[in-house]
Amino acid sequence: MLNSMFDWVFNINNQLLISAIVMALMMLQKHTAQWLGSRLIYNLWWVLPLGLVAMMLPNEIKPIASETISYFRITTQPHHFAPQWQFSIAGAYWCISTVLLLWVLYQHYQFIQALNIKAPTQQLQGQPVYTSTQVATPMVVGLWQPKIVLPDDYAQQFDPDTLTLLMEHELTHIRRFDNLANLALLLFCISCWFNPVLWLGYQNFRKTQELACDAAVLQQKTTHQQLTYAKALVRCAENSRAGTLIYAYYGDKQTMVQRLKQLQSITTPSLGVKVLALVLASSSLSAMALAKSTEQLAHKKTSEVRPVMRIEPIYPAEAANAGQTGYVTLQFTIDGRGHTNNIEIVDAQPKGVFEKSAVNALRQWQYTSASDTTKRYTVQLDYAMGNEAPSDKQKVKHERIKVAH
């Protein structure tokens, strides 16, 4: 499973497609926010997770075994350079990913511990309100059971009207499960830590999230309420925490400028614009769903999987001493690096004699990169003594290789 994930993450076509989606969403936010509205653009970010699901869908529920693999001479001496190099890349990837994940977890643990949240003493708008002396702005903390945390002196900082608007802002985050969305995207960025476009997209997503929240809060609000809200944003932004925290923050100066500009004209997209955006999103998802199968079909027409290196199986000493012969039939898949995976024994005669030798050898075989990593291949290894004919078996369509002692 880890190998499959590694192959998928380092597939250049997958990364290019993901980067294209993220860049398109960033451009929409930058150039069409006044027309589409931040709420609609924020919802369009659903194209990314849905597109990833579409890209990962298998081409078929049950793979059909291939009929043949072209023959290639089995080498007698294993060549370890290529596998060791590839394993070293995978090891470095997982090490960096693990370090980044542990760093984020530690950062959040330290943040939560430092808050020293106090139990709620009252409710605002039907929600228990927690307080902390370590925060200067309202915020939502938690994933599964989020809670609103206010500064310990919130009653002195904010008048009732301002507090009502700020509470509505935080409640909007809770209703939309924004903290879970932030966590999911951050974990995806960690898994693709080498892709700078994703990290830029994460920052843009957070900005769009706040802009969409502002638009939801100020929908149908009076000019006086909008002015009150703008003043509260400026005050909160002065003390806002940024960084990679999953919890919503009020943003840096550039983000605040965007938010204040948006307050001048809250856009509600028309039905036609919504339909157009839905059509474009559906078209993008359809294109992503077809991209994988189209790529694999083109690759299949131009380049079949070919063997590069085969390690000769070791004839079991016990079987050789006893003069035993037989065969082992195996099925396996080939990943994007040409390694054999998901090895299964289909048939073996006699039982319990040659299976271990066959599997150990097959694990070291190397092929050209496979575009369809779910396709199953079949091979039969015939174990024979000297020039003895291979074990009798009904005709098979798959490859048959003699292993002589």
GROMACS .gro file of C-alpha atoms in nm:
model
  405
    1MET     CA    1   0.000   0.000   0.000
    2LEU     CA    2   0.283   0.241   0.088
    3ASN     CA    3   0.456   0.163  -0.240
    4SER     CA    4   0.135   0.230  -0.434
    5MET     CA    5   0.091   0.564  -0.256
    6PHE     CA    6   0.455   0.654  -0.325
    7ASP     CA    7   0.410   0.573  -0.695
    8TRP     CA    8   0.090   0.777  -0.714
    9VAL     CA    9   0.239   1.080  -0.536
   10PHE     CA   10   0.550   1.087  -0.756
   11ASN     CA   11   0.358   1.039  -1.079
   12ILE     CA   12   0.443   1.355  -1.273
   13ASN     CA   13   0.108   1.358  -1.455
   14ASN     CA   14  -0.082   1.346  -1.126
   15GLN     CA   15   0.120   1.633  -0.982
   16LEU     CA   16   0.078   1.842  -1.296
   17LEU     CA   17  -0.298   1.788  -1.290
   18ILE     CA   18  -0.322   1.874  -0.919
   19SER     CA   19  -0.110   2.186  -0.972
   20ALA     CA   20  -0.328   2.293  -1.262
   21ILE     CA   21  -0.644   2.262  -1.049
   22VAL     CA   22  -0.492   2.458  -0.761
   23MET     CA   23  -0.357   2.731  -0.989
   24ALA     CA   24  -0.695   2.764  -1.160
   25LEU     CA   25  -0.868   2.809  -0.822
   26MET     CA   26  -0.609   3.066  -0.718
   27MET     CA   27  -0.660   3.260  -1.041
   28LEU     CA   28  -1.037   3.252  -0.991
   29GLN     CA   29  -0.996   3.406  -0.647
   30LYS     CA   30  -0.761   3.674  -0.775
   31HIS     CA   31  -0.945   3.780  -1.090
   32THR     CA   32  -1.313   3.680  -1.060
   33ALA     CA   33  -1.400   3.721  -0.690
   34GLN     CA   34  -1.609   4.032  -0.756
   35TRP     CA   35  -1.806   3.847  -1.023
   36LEU     CA   36  -1.837   3.497  -0.877
   37GLY     CA   37  -1.825   3.585  -0.508
   38SER     CA   38  -1.590   3.436  -0.250
   39ARG     CA   39  -1.850   3.188  -0.121
   40LEU     CA   40  -1.889   3.028  -0.463
   41ILE     CA   41  -1.513   3.016  -0.519
   42TYR     CA   42  -1.465   2.857  -0.177
   43ASN     CA   43  -1.719   2.589  -0.268
   44LEU     CA   44  -1.535   2.528  -0.595
   45TRP     CA   45  -1.241   2.398  -0.391
   46TRP     CA   46  -1.443   2.079  -0.365
   47VAL     CA   47  -1.320   2.011  -0.719
   48LEU     CA   48  -0.980   1.918  -0.570
   49PRO     CA   49  -1.086   1.631  -0.337
   50LEU     CA   50  -1.351   1.508  -0.580
   51GLY     CA   51  -1.094   1.519  -0.861
   52LEU     CA   52  -0.849   1.317  -0.651
   53VAL     CA   53  -1.118   1.053  -0.596
   54ALA     CA   54  -1.189   1.047  -0.969
   55MET     CA   55  -0.819   1.005  -1.047
   56MET     CA   56  -0.788   0.716  -0.802
   57LEU     CA   57  -1.089   0.522  -0.927
   58PRO     CA   58  -0.990   0.182  -1.068
   59ASN     CA   59  -1.047   0.127  -1.437
   60GLU     CA   60  -1.222  -0.201  -1.362
   61ILE     CA   61  -1.356  -0.370  -1.054
   62LYS     CA   62  -1.183  -0.702  -1.112
   63PRO     CA   63  -0.863  -0.693  -1.317
   64ILE     CA   64  -0.833  -0.944  -1.599
   65ALA     CA   65  -0.515  -1.146  -1.607
   66SER     CA   66  -0.292  -1.085  -1.905
   67GLU     CA   67  -0.229  -1.366  -2.148
   68THR     CA   68   0.142  -1.324  -2.202
   69ILE     CA   69   0.458  -1.144  -2.108
   70SER     CA   70   0.743  -1.125  -2.353
   71TYR     CA   71   1.031  -1.357  -2.265
   72PHE     CA   72   1.353  -1.219  -2.124
   73ARG     CA   73   1.657  -1.413  -2.015
   74ILE     CA   74   1.685  -1.462  -1.640
   75THR     CA   75   2.007  -1.316  -1.507
   76THR     CA   76   2.219  -1.531  -1.281
   77GLN     CA   77   2.368  -1.241  -1.079
   78PRO     CA   78   2.135  -0.990  -0.916
   79HIS     CA   79   2.193  -0.624  -0.989
   80HIS     CA   80   2.112  -0.424  -0.679
   81PHE     CA   81   2.189  -0.067  -0.784
   82ALA     CA   82   1.852   0.029  -0.928
   83PRO     CA   83   1.639  -0.117  -0.645
   84GLN     CA   84   1.862   0.033  -0.375
   85TRP     CA   85   1.847   0.373  -0.541
   86GLN     CA   86   1.469   0.356  -0.568
   87PHE     CA   87   1.430   0.235  -0.211
   88SER     CA   88   1.653   0.519  -0.092
   89ILE     CA   89   1.425   0.772  -0.265
   90ALA     CA   90   1.118   0.616  -0.105
   91GLY     CA   91   1.290   0.613   0.233
   92ALA     CA   92   1.384   0.981   0.205
   93TYR     CA   93   1.028   1.069   0.103
   94TRP     CA   94   0.871   0.890   0.399
   95CYS     CA   95   1.128   1.034   0.640
   96ILE     CA   96   1.059   1.392   0.529
   97SER     CA   97   0.682   1.336   0.532
   98THR     CA   98   0.699   1.189   0.882
   99VAL     CA   99   0.914   1.475   1.014
  100LEU     CA  100   0.674   1.734   0.869
  101LEU     CA  101   0.373   1.556   1.017
  102LEU     CA  102   0.534   1.528   1.360
  103TRP     CA  103   0.635   1.895   1.345
  104VAL     CA  104   0.276   2.003   1.268
  105LEU     CA  105   0.136   1.779   1.543
  106TYR     CA  106   0.389   1.915   1.793
  107GLN     CA  107   0.313   2.273   1.691
  108HIS     CA  108  -0.059   2.221   1.747
  109TYR     CA  109  -0.002   2.039   2.075
  110GLN     CA  110   0.211   2.326   2.203
  111PHE     CA  111  -0.050   2.577   2.088
  112ILE     CA  112  -0.339   2.400   2.263
  113GLN     CA  113  -0.138   2.352   2.582
  114ALA     CA  114  -0.042   2.721   2.587
  115LEU     CA  115  -0.405   2.836   2.555
  116ASN     CA  116  -0.499   2.707   2.901
  117ILE     CA  117  -0.867   2.721   2.807
  118LYS     CA  118  -1.109   2.795   3.091
  119ALA     CA  119  -1.446   2.625   3.125
  120PRO     CA  120  -1.747   2.821   2.995
  121THR     CA  121  -1.933   3.041   3.240
  122GLN     CA  122  -2.205   3.161   3.001
  123GLN     CA  123  -2.352   3.113   2.655
  124LEU     CA  124  -2.368   3.344   2.357
  125GLN     CA  125  -2.612   3.274   2.075
  126GLY     CA  126  -2.681   2.933   2.225
  127GLN     CA  127  -2.312   2.833   2.232
  128PRO     CA  128  -2.100   2.779   2.544
  129VAL     CA  129  -1.815   3.028   2.537
  130TYR     CA  130  -1.468   2.929   2.654
  131THR     CA  131  -1.210   3.190   2.747
  132SER     CA  132  -0.833   3.215   2.753
  133THR     CA  133  -0.584   3.477   2.861
  134GLN     CA  134  -0.352   3.364   2.576
  135VAL     CA  135  -0.574   3.468   2.284
  136ALA     CA  136  -0.648   3.820   2.166
  137THR     CA  137  -0.907   3.728   1.904
  138PRO     CA  138  -1.207   3.492   1.892
  139MET     CA  139  -1.130   3.152   1.742
  140VAL     CA  140  -1.270   2.803   1.697
  141VAL     CA  141  -1.059   2.527   1.853
  142GLY     CA  142  -1.109   2.156   1.800
  143LEU     CA  143  -1.203   1.918   1.520
  144TRP     CA  144  -1.472   1.671   1.628
  145GLN     CA  145  -1.620   1.891   1.902
  146PRO     CA  146  -1.515   2.246   1.813
  147LYS     CA  147  -1.548   2.515   2.075
  148ILE     CA  148  -1.542   2.893   2.052
  149VAL     CA  149  -1.264   3.052   2.255
  150LEU     CA  150  -1.276   3.424   2.335
  151PRO     CA  151  -1.023   3.652   2.502
  152ASP     CA  152  -1.060   3.657   2.879
  153ASP     CA  153  -1.159   4.026   2.866
  154TYR     CA  154  -1.388   3.999   2.563
  155ALA     CA  155  -1.665   4.193   2.742
  156GLN     CA  156  -1.436   4.495   2.772
  157GLN     CA  157  -1.285   4.459   2.421
  158PHE     CA  158  -1.605   4.424   2.220
  159ASP     CA  159  -1.942   4.592   2.246
  160PRO     CA  160  -2.252   4.364   2.217
  161ASP     CA  161  -2.311   4.439   1.847
  162THR     CA  162  -1.951   4.366   1.753
  163LEU     CA  163  -1.947   4.050   1.964
  164THR     CA  164  -2.262   3.927   1.793
  165LEU     CA  165  -2.102   3.964   1.450
  166LEU     CA  166  -1.779   3.797   1.561
  167MET     CA  167  -1.971   3.507   1.714
  168GLU     CA  168  -2.162   3.465   1.388
  169HIS     CA  169  -1.826   3.454   1.208
  170GLU     CA  170  -1.698   3.173   1.432
  171LEU     CA  171  -2.027   2.982   1.412
  172THR     CA  172  -2.001   2.992   1.033
  173HIS     CA  173  -1.663   2.819   1.059
  174ILE     CA  174  -1.820   2.550   1.278
  175ARG     CA  175  -2.117   2.491   1.049
  176ARG     CA  176  -1.890   2.452   0.745
  177PHE     CA  177  -1.640   2.224   0.928
  178ASP     CA  178  -1.361   2.457   0.819
  179ASN     CA  179  -1.109   2.318   1.067
  180LEU     CA  180  -1.154   1.968   0.922
  181ALA     CA  181  -1.113   2.109   0.570
  182ASN     CA  182  -0.792   2.285   0.677
  183LEU     CA  183  -0.656   1.966   0.833
  184ALA     CA  184  -0.735   1.757   0.524
  185LEU     CA  185  -0.564   2.001   0.288
  186LEU     CA  186  -0.264   2.039   0.519
  187LEU     CA  187  -0.218   1.660   0.534
  188PHE     CA  188  -0.236   1.647   0.155
  189CYS     CA  189   0.029   1.920   0.134
  190ILE     CA  190   0.251   1.717   0.365
  191SER     CA  191   0.207   1.407   0.147
  192CYS     CA  192   0.312   1.616  -0.155
  193TRP     CA  193   0.564   1.833   0.031
  194PHE     CA  194   0.785   1.871  -0.278
  195ASN     CA  195   0.510   2.049  -0.475
  196PRO     CA  196   0.534   2.426  -0.403
  197VAL     CA  197   0.207   2.499  -0.584
  198LEU     CA  198   0.016   2.300  -0.322
  199TRP     CA  199   0.164   2.501  -0.035
  200LEU     CA  200   0.074   2.825  -0.212
  201GLY     CA  201  -0.272   2.682  -0.271
  202TYR     CA  202  -0.307   2.606   0.100
  203GLN     CA  203  -0.242   2.968   0.190
  204ASN     CA  204  -0.483   3.084  -0.081
  205PHE     CA  205  -0.747   2.838   0.046
  206ARG     CA  206  -0.722   2.984   0.395
  207LYS     CA  207  -0.766   3.337   0.260
  208THR     CA  208  -1.063   3.232   0.048
  209GLN     CA  209  -1.210   3.061   0.352
  210GLU     CA  210  -1.206   3.385   0.552
  211LEU     CA  211  -1.341   3.589   0.262
  212ALA     CA  212  -1.627   3.339   0.219
  213CYS     CA  213  -1.698   3.353   0.591
  214ASP     CA  214  -1.715   3.733   0.582
  215ALA     CA  215  -1.955   3.719   0.288
  216ALA     CA  216  -2.180   3.472   0.473
  217VAL     CA  217  -2.186   3.685   0.790
  218LEU     CA  218  -2.255   4.016   0.617
  219GLN     CA  219  -2.520   3.886   0.378
  220GLN     CA  220  -2.818   4.124   0.412
  221LYS     CA  221  -2.650   4.325   0.690
  222THR     CA  222  -2.687   4.702   0.717
  223THR     CA  223  -2.412   4.947   0.629
  224HIS     CA  224  -2.364   5.024   0.998
  225GLN     CA  225  -2.317   4.656   1.078
  226GLN     CA  226  -2.069   4.618   0.793
  227LEU     CA  227  -1.869   4.916   0.925
  228THR     CA  228  -1.873   4.771   1.276
  229TYR     CA  229  -1.756   4.438   1.141
  230ALA     CA  230  -1.474   4.601   0.943
  231LYS     CA  231  -1.345   4.778   1.255
  232ALA     CA  232  -1.354   4.449   1.445
  233LEU     CA  233  -1.158   4.276   1.168
  234VAL     CA  234  -0.883   4.536   1.182
  235ARG     CA  235  -0.855   4.501   1.559
  236CYS     CA  236  -0.848   4.121   1.542
  237ALA     CA  237  -0.599   4.113   1.254
  238GLU     CA  238  -0.348   4.311   1.461
  239ASN     CA  239  -0.325   4.019   1.705
  240SER     CA  240  -0.397   3.726   1.474
  241ARG     CA  241  -0.178   3.415   1.466
  242ALA     CA  242  -0.073   3.289   1.125
  243GLY     CA  243   0.138   2.992   1.022
  244THR     CA  244   0.033   2.634   0.952
  245LEU     CA  245  -0.226   2.609   1.231
  246ILE     CA  246  -0.543   2.444   1.109
  247TYR     CA  247  -0.756   2.685   1.308
  248ALA     CA  248  -0.904   2.983   1.126
  249TYR     CA  249  -0.705   3.300   1.161
  250TYR     CA  250  -0.781   3.658   1.062
  251GLY     CA  251  -0.494   3.682   0.817
  252ASP     CA  252  -0.196   3.896   0.737
  253LYS     CA  253  -0.205   4.254   0.608
  254GLN     CA  254  -0.258   4.152   0.246
  255THR     CA  255  -0.546   3.925   0.342
  256MET     CA  256  -0.698   4.200   0.553
  257VAL     CA  257  -0.684   4.444   0.261
  258GLN     CA  258  -0.873   4.192   0.047
  259ARG     CA  259  -1.132   4.142   0.320
  260LEU     CA  260  -1.189   4.514   0.367
  261LYS     CA  261  -1.223   4.566  -0.008
  262GLN     CA  262  -1.478   4.287  -0.024
  263LEU     CA  263  -1.685   4.453   0.248
  264GLN     CA  264  -1.745   4.744   0.012
  265SER     CA  265  -1.951   4.522  -0.218
  266ILE     CA  266  -2.071   4.181  -0.103
  267THR     CA  267  -2.139   3.987  -0.424
  268THR     CA  268  -2.424   3.739  -0.460
  269PRO     CA  269  -2.377   3.548  -0.787
  270SER     CA  270  -2.680   3.512  -1.008
  271LEU     CA  271  -2.839   3.176  -1.087
  272GLY     CA  272  -2.680   3.181  -1.433
  273VAL     CA  273  -2.334   3.229  -1.284
  274LYS     CA  274  -2.393   2.943  -1.038
  275VAL     CA  275  -2.507   2.712  -1.318
  276LEU     CA  276  -2.204   2.809  -1.528
  277ALA     CA  277  -1.968   2.739  -1.235
  278LEU     CA  278  -2.138   2.404  -1.175
  279VAL     CA  279  -2.100   2.310  -1.541
  280LEU     CA  280  -1.732   2.405  -1.539
  281ALA     CA  281  -1.671   2.208  -1.219
  282SER     CA  282  -1.853   1.902  -1.357
  283SER     CA  283  -1.656   1.925  -1.680
  284SER     CA  284  -1.330   1.943  -1.486
  285LEU     CA  285  -1.421   1.638  -1.280
  286SER     CA  286  -1.517   1.444  -1.593
  287ALA     CA  287  -1.189   1.537  -1.758
  288MET     CA  288  -0.992   1.424  -1.452
  289ALA     CA  289  -1.183   1.096  -1.435
  290LEU     CA  290  -1.101   1.027  -1.799
  291ALA     CA  291  -0.742   1.149  -1.780
  292LYS     CA  292  -0.609   0.837  -1.612
  293SER     CA  293  -0.776   0.587  -1.843
  294THR     CA  294  -0.688   0.794  -2.152
  295GLU     CA  295  -0.325   0.815  -2.045
  296GLN     CA  296  -0.312   0.442  -1.979
  297LEU     CA  297  -0.475   0.363  -2.314
  298ALA     CA  298  -0.224   0.579  -2.500
  299HIS     CA  299   0.063   0.425  -2.309
  300LYS     CA  300  -0.067   0.075  -2.382
  301LYS     CA  301  -0.075   0.143  -2.755
  302THR     CA  302   0.282   0.271  -2.765
  303SER     CA  303   0.460   0.084  -2.488
  304GLU     CA  304   0.390  -0.259  -2.340
  305VAL     CA  305   0.545  -0.365  -2.013
  306ARG     CA  306   0.878  -0.537  -2.077
  307PRO     CA  307   1.112  -0.726  -1.844
  308VAL     CA  308   1.436  -0.550  -1.757
  309MET     CA  309   1.593  -0.780  -1.502
  310ARG     CA  310   1.506  -1.126  -1.373
  311ILE     CA  311   1.677  -1.301  -1.087
  312GLU     CA  312   1.703  -1.676  -1.137
  313PRO     CA  313   1.521  -1.867  -0.861
  314ILE     CA  314   1.731  -2.086  -0.635
  315TYR     CA  315   1.655  -2.455  -0.672
  316PRO     CA  316   1.573  -2.579  -0.318
  317ALA     CA  317   1.854  -2.804  -0.193
  318GLU     CA  318   1.613  -3.052  -0.039
  319ALA     CA  319   1.423  -3.087  -0.366
  320ALA     CA  320   1.745  -3.122  -0.565
  321ASN     CA  321   1.877  -3.393  -0.333
  322ALA     CA  322   1.547  -3.578  -0.355
  323GLY     CA  323   1.530  -3.537  -0.734
  324GLN     CA  324   1.198  -3.353  -0.711
  325THR     CA  325   1.066  -3.149  -1.006
  326GLY     CA  326   0.758  -2.936  -1.038
  327TYR     CA  327   0.624  -2.594  -1.121
  328VAL     CA  328   0.482  -2.281  -0.959
  329THR     CA  329   0.229  -2.054  -1.131
  330LEU     CA  330   0.213  -1.698  -0.997
  331GLN     CA  331   0.016  -1.382  -1.059
  332PHE     CA  332   0.142  -1.031  -0.977
  333THR     CA  333   0.106  -0.662  -1.054
  334ILE     CA  334   0.371  -0.415  -1.169
  335ASP     CA  335   0.388  -0.067  -1.020
  336GLY     CA  336   0.498   0.262  -1.169
  337ARG     CA  337   0.863   0.188  -1.088
  338GLY     CA  338   0.854  -0.154  -1.253
  339HIS     CA  339   0.857  -0.348  -0.925
  340THR     CA  340   0.646  -0.661  -0.878
  341ASN     CA  341   0.371  -0.637  -0.615
  342ASN     CA  342   0.070  -0.833  -0.488
  343ILE     CA  343   0.231  -1.168  -0.566
  344GLU     CA  344  -0.011  -1.462  -0.540
  345ILE     CA  345   0.047  -1.833  -0.595
  346VAL     CA  346  -0.213  -1.964  -0.838
  347ASP     CA  347  -0.095  -2.323  -0.857
  348ALA     CA  348   0.203  -2.531  -0.749
  349GLN     CA  349   0.309  -2.894  -0.783
  350PRO     CA  350   0.418  -3.047  -0.556
  351LYS     CA  351   0.274  -2.835  -0.275
  352GLY     CA  352   0.506  -2.671  -0.025
  353VAL     CA  353   0.832  -2.733  -0.215
  354PHE     CA  354   0.907  -2.459  -0.470
  355GLU     CA  355   0.668  -2.177  -0.368
  356LYS     CA  356   0.910  -1.990  -0.140
  357SER     CA  357   1.191  -2.002  -0.399
  358ALA     CA  358   0.960  -1.874  -0.673
  359VAL     CA  359   0.815  -1.587  -0.467
  360ASN     CA  360   1.158  -1.474  -0.342
  361ALA     CA  361   1.288  -1.455  -0.699
  362LEU     CA  362   0.979  -1.282  -0.838
  363ARG     CA  363   1.005  -1.009  -0.576
  364GLN     CA  364   1.342  -0.908  -0.724
  365TRP     CA  365   1.231  -0.897  -1.087
  366GLN     CA  366   1.230  -0.559  -1.257
  367TYR     CA  367   1.010  -0.443  -1.547
  368THR     CA  368   0.954  -0.122  -1.733
  369SER     CA  369   0.714   0.121  -1.571
  370ALA     CA  370   0.348   0.009  -1.575
  371SER     CA  371   0.079   0.266  -1.641
  372ASP     CA  372  -0.195   0.036  -1.515
  373THR     CA  373  -0.078  -0.076  -1.170
  374THR     CA  374  -0.389  -0.291  -1.117
  375LYS     CA  375  -0.333  -0.520  -1.415
  376ARG     CA  376  -0.234  -0.874  -1.316
  377TYR     CA  377   0.033  -1.075  -1.497
  378THR     CA  378   0.087  -1.449  -1.485
  379VAL     CA  379   0.408  -1.649  -1.503
  380GLN     CA  380   0.490  -2.016  -1.452
  381LEU     CA  381   0.829  -2.130  -1.327
  382ASP     CA  382   0.914  -2.490  -1.417
  383TYR     CA  383   1.164  -2.662  -1.190
  384ALA     CA  384   1.342  -2.945  -1.369
  385MET     CA  385   1.652  -3.156  -1.312
  386GLY     CA  386   1.914  -3.107  -1.586
  387ASN     CA  387   1.767  -3.149  -1.934
  388GLU     CA  388   1.452  -3.309  -1.806
  389ALA     CA  389   1.135  -3.184  -1.965
  390PRO     CA  390   0.919  -2.946  -1.760
  391SER     CA  391   0.639  -3.085  -1.552
  392ASP     CA  392   0.336  -3.190  -1.751
  393LYS     CA  393   0.051  -2.946  -1.732
  394GLN     CA  394  -0.240  -2.844  -1.946
  395LYS     CA  395  -0.162  -2.580  -2.208
  396VAL     CA  396  -0.135  -2.235  -2.062
  397LYS     CA  397  -0.153  -1.895  -2.230
  398HIS     CA  398   0.086  -1.733  -1.987
  399GLU     CA  399   0.463  -1.734  -1.984
  400ARG     CA  400   0.646  -2.052  -1.890
  401ILE     CA  401   1.009  -2.049  -1.778
  402LYS     CA  402   1.230  -2.349  -1.705
  403VAL     CA  403   1.443  -2.341  -1.391
  404ALA     CA  404   1.706  -2.616  -1.423
  405HIS     CA  405   1.934  -2.750  -1.153
   0.00000   0.00000   0.00000
